[in-house]
Amino acid sequence: MLVWDHSHEAELMERFRSGDREAFTLVYRNQHPAVFRFALHMTSDRDAATEITQDVFVWLIHNADAFDPARGELGAFLVGVARKLLQRRWHADRRWVPLDGVPEPSCGHRNGPEEDESDSVRLRAAIAALPERYREAVVLCDLQENSYEGAAAAIGCAVGTVRSRLHRARGLLMRKLRGEHMAGKAAEKESVECPV
């Protein structure tokens, strides 16, 4: 039985390219969770995330030679593949959205009227509403705890760009969540001052 070790990714991928099924199984088991989490955070849709994750590994089967260990870790490479597949899907989906009914971004989780919105649900909704380039930075760095270098490799940009996008995204999230908090306080104050 093979054991996962980042320092042996090149050797493992070489074994996978030569037809070693156990090597592919190990790659899949160890990389699947991170790819799925990235896709789930980006889409807020479990079914779409499952499809994208499956597409990443099917793509890897047919394009195993595309991974170059000199350019970074396998995990960052696979998240980059997931990112490109998501972009392709979003581009195709935009072509078919009717002009009169452009949907608002949603977090994919709907609360019933009896459920209170928790902070984490509001945060997920705010992250889902961020523009894609900022959402990617937050998902990779804050939610998946990648380094700036790992996020830059996955996105295909400079480390400084990741830092800049992350800074901007955090500012947008803070303003949005602070605005919702203030609106909630105002509504609460109004209901206290104007009893029915």
PDB file of C-alpha atoms in Angstrom:
ATOM      1  CA  MET A   1       0.000   0.000   0.000  1.00  0.00           C
ATOM      2  CA  LEU A   2       1.370   3.414  -0.994  1.00  0.00           C
ATOM      3  CA  VAL A   3       1.475   6.255   1.534  1.00  0.00           C
ATOM      4  CA  TRP A   4       0.980   9.913   0.513  1.00  0.00           C
ATOM      5  CA  ASP A   5       4.028  12.144   0.672  1.00  0.00           C
ATOM      6  CA  HIS A   6       4.261  15.543  -1.073  1.00  0.00           C
ATOM      7  CA  SER A   7       7.968  15.043  -1.699  1.00  0.00           C
ATOM      8  CA  HIS A   8       7.174  11.948  -3.780  1.00  0.00           C
ATOM      9  CA  GLU A   9       4.384  13.448  -5.922  1.00  0.00           C
ATOM     10  CA  ALA A  10       6.515  13.351  -9.066  1.00  0.00           C
ATOM     11  CA  GLU A  11       7.328   9.667  -8.554  1.00  0.00           C
ATOM     12  CA  LEU A  12       3.695   8.856  -7.755  1.00  0.00           C
ATOM     13  CA  MET A  13       2.464  10.689 -10.859  1.00  0.00           C
ATOM     14  CA  GLU A  14       5.064   8.866 -12.950  1.00  0.00           C
ATOM     15  CA  ARG A  15       3.737   5.563 -11.638  1.00  0.00           C
ATOM     16  CA  PHE A  16       0.197   6.724 -12.402  1.00  0.00           C
ATOM     17  CA  ARG A  17       1.180   7.686 -15.977  1.00  0.00           C
ATOM     18  CA  SER A  18       2.661   4.231 -16.485  1.00  0.00           C
ATOM     19  CA  GLY A  19      -0.652   2.605 -15.532  1.00  0.00           C
ATOM     20  CA  ASP A  20      -0.352   1.977 -11.783  1.00  0.00           C
ATOM     21  CA  ARG A  21      -3.967   2.008 -10.554  1.00  0.00           C
ATOM     22  CA  GLU A  22      -2.944   2.084  -6.918  1.00  0.00           C
ATOM     23  CA  ALA A  23      -1.023   5.308  -7.564  1.00  0.00           C
ATOM     24  CA  PHE A  24      -4.121   6.926  -9.102  1.00  0.00           C
ATOM     25  CA  THR A  25      -6.248   5.723  -6.170  1.00  0.00           C
ATOM     26  CA  LEU A  26      -3.818   7.347  -3.752  1.00  0.00           C
ATOM     27  CA  VAL A  27      -3.814  10.606  -5.746  1.00  0.00           C
ATOM     28  CA  TYR A  28      -7.618  10.589  -5.822  1.00  0.00           C
ATOM     29  CA  ARG A  29      -8.089   9.806  -2.111  1.00  0.00           C
ATOM     30  CA  ASN A  30      -5.649  12.462  -1.000  1.00  0.00           C
ATOM     31  CA  GLN A  31      -6.519  15.260  -3.433  1.00  0.00           C
ATOM     32  CA  HIS A  32     -10.293  14.749  -3.795  1.00  0.00           C
ATOM     33  CA  PRO A  33     -11.300  16.527  -0.531  1.00  0.00           C
ATOM     34  CA  ALA A  34      -9.433  19.768  -1.323  1.00  0.00           C
ATOM     35  CA  VAL A  35     -10.694  19.892  -4.919  1.00  0.00           C
ATOM     36  CA  PHE A  36     -14.269  19.227  -3.764  1.00  0.00           C
ATOM     37  CA  ARG A  37     -14.091  21.902  -1.027  1.00  0.00           C
ATOM     38  CA  PHE A  38     -12.792  24.452  -3.526  1.00  0.00           C
ATOM     39  CA  ALA A  39     -15.578  23.633  -6.004  1.00  0.00           C
ATOM     40  CA  LEU A  40     -18.211  23.676  -3.245  1.00  0.00           C
ATOM     41  CA  HIS A  41     -17.085  27.054  -1.906  1.00  0.00           C
ATOM     42  CA  MET A  42     -16.994  28.498  -5.412  1.00  0.00           C
ATOM     43  CA  THR A  43     -20.402  27.163  -6.497  1.00  0.00           C
ATOM     44  CA  SER A  44     -22.277  26.741  -3.192  1.00  0.00           C
ATOM     45  CA  ASP A  45     -23.894  23.764  -4.871  1.00  0.00           C
ATOM     46  CA  ARG A  46     -23.000  20.234  -3.708  1.00  0.00           C
ATOM     47  CA  ASP A  47     -24.123  18.585  -6.964  1.00  0.00           C
ATOM     48  CA  ALA A  48     -22.144  21.012  -9.136  1.00  0.00           C
ATOM     49  CA  ALA A  49     -19.097  20.605  -6.886  1.00  0.00           C
ATOM     50  CA  THR A  50     -19.336  16.821  -7.192  1.00  0.00           C
ATOM     51  CA  GLU A  51     -19.526  17.055 -10.985  1.00  0.00           C
ATOM     52  CA  ILE A  52     -16.597  19.460 -11.219  1.00  0.00           C
ATOM     53  CA  THR A  53     -14.500  17.280  -8.906  1.00  0.00           C
ATOM     54  CA  GLN A  54     -15.251  14.215 -11.010  1.00  0.00           C
ATOM     55  CA  ASP A  55     -14.407  16.169 -14.168  1.00  0.00           C
ATOM     56  CA  VAL A  56     -11.039  17.179 -12.667  1.00  0.00           C
ATOM     57  CA  PHE A  57      -9.996  13.583 -12.084  1.00  0.00           C
ATOM     58  CA  VAL A  58     -11.313  12.394 -15.438  1.00  0.00           C
ATOM     59  CA  TRP A  59      -9.303  15.221 -17.017  1.00  0.00           C
ATOM     60  CA  LEU A  60      -6.239  14.108 -15.014  1.00  0.00           C
ATOM     61  CA  ILE A  61      -6.569  10.544 -16.336  1.00  0.00           C
ATOM     62  CA  HIS A  62      -6.370  11.851 -19.898  1.00  0.00           C
ATOM     63  CA  ASN A  63      -3.814  14.633 -19.224  1.00  0.00           C
ATOM     64  CA  ALA A  64      -1.504  13.254 -16.534  1.00  0.00           C
ATOM     65  CA  ASP A  65       1.513  14.587 -18.437  1.00  0.00           C
ATOM     66  CA  ALA A  66       0.297  18.156 -17.859  1.00  0.00           C
ATOM     67  CA  PHE A  67       1.443  18.090 -14.215  1.00  0.00           C
ATOM     68  CA  ASP A  68       4.961  19.446 -13.782  1.00  0.00           C
ATOM     69  CA  PRO A  69       6.266  19.024 -10.200  1.00  0.00           C
ATOM     70  CA  ALA A  70       8.833  21.761 -10.821  1.00  0.00           C
ATOM     71  CA  ARG A  71       6.002  24.316 -11.068  1.00  0.00           C
ATOM     72  CA  GLY A  72       4.293  23.449  -7.761  1.00  0.00           C
ATOM     73  CA  GLU A  73       2.390  20.892  -5.752  1.00  0.00           C
ATOM     74  CA  LEU A  74      -0.184  18.547  -7.236  1.00  0.00           C
ATOM     75  CA  GLY A  75      -2.955  19.943  -5.011  1.00  0.00           C
ATOM     76  CA  ALA A  76      -2.508  23.475  -6.359  1.00  0.00           C
ATOM     77  CA  PHE A  77      -2.376  22.112  -9.900  1.00  0.00           C
ATOM     78  CA  LEU A  78      -5.662  20.213  -9.468  1.00  0.00           C
ATOM     79  CA  VAL A  79      -7.396  23.227  -7.899  1.00  0.00           C
ATOM     80  CA  GLY A  80      -6.213  25.215 -10.928  1.00  0.00           C
ATOM     81  CA  VAL A  81      -7.814  22.597 -13.206  1.00  0.00           C
ATOM     82  CA  ALA A  82     -11.039  22.842 -11.172  1.00  0.00           C
ATOM     83  CA  ARG A  83     -10.934  26.637 -11.497  1.00  0.00           C
ATOM     84  CA  LYS A  84     -10.648  26.443 -15.277  1.00  0.00           C
ATOM     85  CA  LEU A  85     -13.456  23.901 -15.522  1.00  0.00           C
ATOM     86  CA  LEU A  86     -15.663  26.131 -13.359  1.00  0.00           C
ATOM     87  CA  GLN A  87     -14.891  29.148 -15.519  1.00  0.00           C
ATOM     88  CA  ARG A  88     -15.757  27.172 -18.636  1.00  0.00           C
ATOM     89  CA  ARG A  89     -19.049  26.049 -17.053  1.00  0.00           C
ATOM     90  CA  TRP A  90     -19.951  29.593 -15.959  1.00  0.00           C
ATOM     91  CA  HIS A  91     -19.151  30.942 -19.396  1.00  0.00           C
ATOM     92  CA  ALA A  92     -21.386  28.323 -21.030  1.00  0.00           C
ATOM     93  CA  ASP A  93     -24.171  28.900 -18.482  1.00  0.00           C
ATOM     94  CA  ARG A  94     -24.127  32.675 -19.081  1.00  0.00           C
ATOM     95  CA  ARG A  95     -24.883  32.106 -22.738  1.00  0.00           C
ATOM     96  CA  TRP A  96     -28.231  30.536 -21.826  1.00  0.00           C
ATOM     97  CA  VAL A  97     -29.498  32.878 -19.089  1.00  0.00           C
ATOM     98  CA  PRO A  98     -32.551  34.840 -20.271  1.00  0.00           C
ATOM     99  CA  LEU A  99     -31.996  38.594 -20.218  1.00  0.00           C
ATOM    100  CA  ASP A 100     -35.134  39.314 -18.216  1.00  0.00           C
ATOM    101  CA  GLY A 101     -34.304  36.913 -15.399  1.00  0.00           C
ATOM    102  CA  VAL A 102     -30.633  37.152 -14.481  1.00  0.00           C
ATOM    103  CA  PRO A 103     -30.351  35.354 -11.151  1.00  0.00           C
ATOM    104  CA  GLU A 104     -28.605  36.870  -8.157  1.00  0.00           C
ATOM    105  CA  PRO A 105     -25.698  34.891  -6.728  1.00  0.00           C
ATOM    106  CA  SER A 106     -26.819  32.707  -3.851  1.00  0.00           C
ATOM    107  CA  CYS A 107     -25.046  30.645  -1.269  1.00  0.00           C
ATOM    108  CA  GLY A 108     -27.067  27.549  -2.184  1.00  0.00           C
ATOM    109  CA  HIS A 109     -28.367  27.183   1.397  1.00  0.00           C
ATOM    110  CA  ARG A 110     -31.864  28.418   2.057  1.00  0.00           C
ATOM    111  CA  ASN A 111     -33.139  28.854   5.566  1.00  0.00           C
ATOM    112  CA  GLY A 112     -36.735  28.117   6.352  1.00  0.00           C
ATOM    113  CA  PRO A 113     -38.784  30.815   8.060  1.00  0.00           C
ATOM    114  CA  GLU A 114     -38.361  29.037  11.393  1.00  0.00           C
ATOM    115  CA  GLU A 115     -34.554  29.001  11.121  1.00  0.00           C
ATOM    116  CA  ASP A 116     -32.455  31.949  12.248  1.00  0.00           C
ATOM    117  CA  GLU A 117     -29.704  33.069   9.913  1.00  0.00           C
ATOM    118  CA  SER A 118     -26.453  32.298  11.639  1.00  0.00           C
ATOM    119  CA  ASP A 119     -23.265  34.259  11.169  1.00  0.00           C
ATOM    120  CA  SER A 120     -21.717  31.439   9.139  1.00  0.00           C
ATOM    121  CA  VAL A 121     -24.668  31.324   6.738  1.00  0.00           C
ATOM    122  CA  ARG A 122     -24.484  35.093   6.233  1.00  0.00           C
ATOM    123  CA  LEU A 123     -20.739  34.858   5.731  1.00  0.00           C
ATOM    124  CA  ARG A 124     -21.108  32.067   3.143  1.00  0.00           C
ATOM    125  CA  ALA A 125     -23.728  34.125   1.313  1.00  0.00           C
ATOM    126  CA  ALA A 126     -21.455  37.174   1.348  1.00  0.00           C
ATOM    127  CA  ILE A 127     -18.533  35.121   0.027  1.00  0.00           C
ATOM    128  CA  ALA A 128     -20.732  33.624  -2.713  1.00  0.00           C
ATOM    129  CA  ALA A 129     -21.756  37.144  -3.763  1.00  0.00           C
ATOM    130  CA  LEU A 130     -18.152  38.331  -4.199  1.00  0.00           C
ATOM    131  CA  PRO A 131     -16.839  38.768  -7.740  1.00  0.00           C
ATOM    132  CA  GLU A 132     -15.105  35.574  -8.883  1.00  0.00           C
ATOM    133  CA  ARG A 133     -11.510  36.818  -8.607  1.00  0.00           C
ATOM    134  CA  TYR A 134     -12.022  37.887  -4.987  1.00  0.00           C
ATOM    135  CA  ARG A 135     -14.055  34.796  -4.085  1.00  0.00           C
ATOM    136  CA  GLU A 136     -11.217  32.563  -5.362  1.00  0.00           C
ATOM    137  CA  ALA A 137      -8.690  34.319  -3.111  1.00  0.00           C
ATOM    138  CA  VAL A 138     -10.916  33.993  -0.030  1.00  0.00           C
ATOM    139  CA  VAL A 139     -11.740  30.344  -0.726  1.00  0.00           C
ATOM    140  CA  LEU A 140      -8.128  29.346  -1.350  1.00  0.00           C
ATOM    141  CA  CYS A 141      -6.440  31.364   1.415  1.00  0.00           C
ATOM    142  CA  ASP A 142      -9.021  31.781   4.175  1.00  0.00           C
ATOM    143  CA  LEU A 143     -11.295  28.770   3.810  1.00  0.00           C
ATOM    144  CA  GLN A 144      -8.814  26.186   2.524  1.00  0.00           C
ATOM    145  CA  GLU A 145      -5.821  27.692   4.328  1.00  0.00           C
ATOM    146  CA  ASN A 146      -3.483  27.580   1.318  1.00  0.00           C
ATOM    147  CA  SER A 147      -0.363  29.692   1.345  1.00  0.00           C
ATOM    148  CA  TYR A 148      -0.242  32.759  -0.886  1.00  0.00           C
ATOM    149  CA  GLU A 149       2.164  30.839  -3.106  1.00  0.00           C
ATOM    150  CA  GLY A 150      -0.201  27.838  -3.356  1.00  0.00           C
ATOM    151  CA  ALA A 151      -3.149  30.090  -4.169  1.00  0.00           C
ATOM    152  CA  ALA A 152      -1.089  31.931  -6.788  1.00  0.00           C
ATOM    153  CA  ALA A 153      -0.153  28.615  -8.416  1.00  0.00           C
ATOM    154  CA  ALA A 154      -3.792  27.477  -8.470  1.00  0.00           C
ATOM    155  CA  ILE A 155      -5.064  30.771  -9.913  1.00  0.00           C
ATOM    156  CA  GLY A 156      -2.122  31.259 -12.238  1.00  0.00           C
ATOM    157  CA  CYS A 157      -1.103  34.725 -11.080  1.00  0.00           C
ATOM    158  CA  ALA A 158       1.572  36.461  -9.000  1.00  0.00           C
ATOM    159  CA  VAL A 159       1.665  36.175  -5.201  1.00  0.00           C
ATOM    160  CA  GLY A 160       1.179  39.937  -4.953  1.00  0.00           C
ATOM    161  CA  THR A 161      -2.020  39.656  -6.963  1.00  0.00           C
ATOM    162  CA  VAL A 162      -3.375  37.054  -4.523  1.00  0.00           C
ATOM    163  CA  ARG A 163      -2.528  39.306  -1.563  1.00  0.00           C
ATOM    164  CA  SER A 164      -4.163  42.294  -3.232  1.00  0.00           C
ATOM    165  CA  ARG A 165      -7.331  40.379  -4.129  1.00  0.00           C
ATOM    166  CA  LEU A 166      -7.542  38.908  -0.645  1.00  0.00           C
ATOM    167  CA  HIS A 167      -7.184  42.342   0.942  1.00  0.00           C
ATOM    168  CA  ARG A 168      -9.900  43.766  -1.323  1.00  0.00           C
ATOM    169  CA  ALA A 169     -12.189  40.767  -0.721  1.00  0.00           C
ATOM    170  CA  ARG A 170     -11.864  41.045   3.056  1.00  0.00           C
ATOM    171  CA  GLY A 171     -12.734  44.737   2.852  1.00  0.00           C
ATOM    172  CA  LEU A 172     -15.808  44.010   0.729  1.00  0.00           C
ATOM    173  CA  LEU A 173     -16.921  41.268   3.129  1.00  0.00           C
ATOM    174  CA  MET A 174     -16.446  43.508   6.150  1.00  0.00           C
ATOM    175  CA  ARG A 175     -18.487  46.315   4.609  1.00  0.00           C
ATOM    176  CA  LYS A 176     -21.256  43.953   3.511  1.00  0.00           C
ATOM    177  CA  LEU A 177     -21.516  42.183   6.860  1.00  0.00           C
ATOM    178  CA  ARG A 178     -21.246  45.434   8.814  1.00  0.00           C
ATOM    179  CA  GLY A 179     -23.993  46.920   6.606  1.00  0.00           C
ATOM    180  CA  GLU A 180     -26.266  43.939   7.260  1.00  0.00           C
ATOM    181  CA  HIS A 181     -25.550  44.198  10.983  1.00  0.00           C
ATOM    182  CA  MET A 182     -26.401  47.902  11.034  1.00  0.00           C
ATOM    183  CA  ALA A 183     -29.576  47.311   9.006  1.00  0.00           C
ATOM    184  CA  GLY A 184     -30.605  44.602  11.480  1.00  0.00           C
ATOM    185  CA  LYS A 185     -29.987  46.936  14.428  1.00  0.00           C
ATOM    186  CA  ALA A 186     -32.057  49.684  12.771  1.00  0.00           C
ATOM    187  CA  ALA A 187     -34.941  47.272  12.115  1.00  0.00           C
ATOM    188  CA  GLU A 188     -34.736  46.002  15.694  1.00  0.00           C
ATOM    189  CA  LYS A 189     -34.784  49.555  17.055  1.00  0.00           C
ATOM    190  CA  GLU A 190     -37.736  50.444  14.807  1.00  0.00           C
ATOM    191  CA  SER A 191     -39.759  47.458  16.018  1.00  0.00           C
ATOM    192  CA  VAL A 192     -39.088  48.400  19.666  1.00  0.00           C
ATOM    193  CA  GLU A 193     -40.072  52.044  19.125  1.00  0.00           C
ATOM    194  CA  CYS A 194     -43.199  51.239  17.113  1.00  0.00           C
ATOM    195  CA  PRO A 195     -45.100  48.426  18.885  1.00  0.00           C
ATOM    196  CA  VAL A 196     -47.973  46.935  16.949  1.00  0.00           C
TER     197      VAL A 196
END
